[in-house]
Amino acid sequence: MAGAADKSATSKPLLDIHVHLFGTGDGGTGCRISKSITEGLSPQSLQFRGLVYALGLEVKGKTLDQRYEEVLTEQVKSSGLAMAAIVGQDAVYDRHGKTDWERTSFYVPNDHVFAVASRHAECMIPCPSINPNRADALDELERCHGKGARLFKIHPPTQGVDVGDPKHSKFFQRCSDLDMVVMVHTGHEHSAPVIDKDLAGPRRLVSALDQGCTVVACHAGSGWKSDTPDQLPKFLDLLKRYPKLWGDTAVLGSAGRVTDFTRLLANPLARSRLLHGSDFPFPAAPLAFAKQLGDELAQRLGKEKNWLKKDLDLKEALGIGITSARQAYDVARIGEGK
Ligand SMILES: [Zn+2]
């Protein structure tokens, strides 16, 4: 129970800090998804088609881009969350800082992120994506900040960027000056083709942290039991050294992450530094947590139709959902002046 001193904390709204925007570009949004994700029989393409079906994205007379925005908005509004941070996905860039479409598996342009977030400003905030390898990375950072973004994301293993490379120090210094929260994917990726899994190692966050940035290690360095190397201990180690480092709980409600989520929850420091994130449209799987929650509760949670609510309810049943969603709202600095 929260005491009187915690009253302001307990009345804060709830934020899901990690909700993906996707599109095929059929609605003129500029989004792209490679054929390795949409076609064929790879686990990723089967997952993509499963999501399109389960979310009801194929509707006559509507583009998939348009339909995704509709479904996402409906889900956010009926989730019990006040807001969601809508995450974009920058491209891969070559060594000259030019876009490398060949190696870009999916792309969600920042202008689309801003357009969707402004159409639904009552329940969404923009989280653009900036690959520091792009030639105009600093300009794009200023532009996004000027348009009101207070956080942005980098996805090293799919964008082929080493955030630990000293050449990015200036970029992170500017992030720190602007107070832009830096969200970085850490841990093992299973939903998109990976260029180099080593780029997802939490140790690479040190450069941004040393520049004074607030950093959110998305997925908290987690992976499946079968993934090697185990990147989670490094995340735990960095938490002790850097008070401005956080982790998010995106995709931790899925079946493959039960072990690592349990490890994080068993660590008091990690537990206190987790921010709520769903990783929508990748759904939580409450049944996978039957051992922790009991069959009856796990089954009840599994019946929830709203995927964002299902994820939040699962994490609340595990003891951190609401607290970590309030904390996410705080770290994202929603409501502070531009
Ligand atoms: Zn994600």
CSV table of N, CA and C and ligand atoms in Angstrom, one decimal, residues 18-20 22 87 89 106 153 155 185 189 218-219 248 250-251 278-282, ligand 1:
chain,number,residue,atom,x,y,z
A,18,HIS,N,6.5,1.6,-25.1
A,18,HIS,CA,7.0,0.8,-26.3
A,18,HIS,C,5.9,0.2,-27.1
A,19,VAL,N,5.3,1.0,-28.0
A,19,VAL,CA,4.3,0.5,-28.8
A,19,VAL,C,4.7,0.7,-30.3
A,20,HIS,N,4.7,-0.3,-31.1
A,20,HIS,CA,5.2,-0.1,-32.4
A,20,HIS,C,4.2,0.4,-33.4
A,22,PHE,N,3.6,0.3,-37.4
A,22,PHE,CA,4.0,-0.5,-38.6
A,22,PHE,C,3.2,-0.1,-39.8
A,87,VAL,N,6.4,4.1,-31.5
A,87,VAL,CA,7.8,4.0,-31.9
A,87,VAL,C,8.0,3.8,-33.4
A,89,GLN,N,10.9,3.4,-36.8
A,89,GLN,CA,12.0,2.5,-37.1
A,89,GLN,C,12.8,3.1,-38.2
A,106,PHE,N,12.8,-3.4,-42.1
A,106,PHE,CA,11.5,-2.7,-42.0
A,106,PHE,C,11.8,-1.2,-41.6
A,153,LYS,N,14.2,6.2,-30.5
A,153,LYS,CA,14.7,4.9,-30.3
A,153,LYS,C,15.8,4.6,-31.4
A,155,HIS,N,17.7,0.9,-32.8
A,155,HIS,CA,17.6,-0.5,-32.8
A,155,HIS,C,18.9,-1.1,-33.3
A,185,HIS,N,17.4,-0.7,-28.2
A,185,HIS,CA,17.1,-2.2,-28.1
A,185,HIS,C,18.3,-2.9,-27.5
A,189,GLU,N,16.9,-10.5,-30.3
A,189,GLU,CA,15.7,-10.1,-31.2
A,189,GLU,C,15.2,-11.3,-32.0
A,218,CYS,N,15.7,-1.2,-23.9
A,218,CYS,CA,14.5,-1.9,-24.2
A,218,CYS,C,14.7,-3.4,-24.0
A,219,HIS,N,13.8,-4.0,-23.4
A,219,HIS,CA,13.8,-5.5,-23.2
A,219,HIS,C,14.8,-5.8,-22.1
A,248,ASP,N,13.1,-1.4,-20.1
A,248,ASP,CA,11.6,-1.5,-20.3
A,248,ASP,C,11.2,-3.0,-20.3
A,250,ALA,N,9.2,-4.4,-22.5
A,250,ALA,CA,8.6,-4.8,-23.8
A,250,ALA,C,9.0,-6.2,-24.1
A,251,VAL,N,7.9,-6.9,-24.5
A,251,VAL,CA,8.0,-8.4,-24.9
A,251,VAL,C,8.3,-9.3,-23.8
A,278,SER,N,4.9,-2.6,-23.8
A,278,SER,CA,4.3,-3.9,-24.2
A,278,SER,C,5.0,-4.6,-25.4
A,279,ASP,N,5.5,-3.7,-26.3
A,279,ASP,CA,6.0,-4.2,-27.6
A,279,ASP,C,4.9,-4.6,-28.6
A,280,PHE,N,3.7,-4.0,-28.3
A,280,PHE,CA,2.6,-4.2,-29.3
A,280,PHE,C,3.1,-3.9,-30.7
A,281,PRO,N,2.8,-4.8,-31.7
A,281,PRO,CA,1.7,-5.8,-31.7
A,281,PRO,C,2.1,-7.2,-31.3
A,282,PHE,N,3.2,-7.3,-30.6
A,282,PHE,CA,3.6,-8.7,-30.2
A,282,PHE,C,2.9,-9.0,-28.9
B,1,ZN,ZN,10.0,-3.4,-29.9
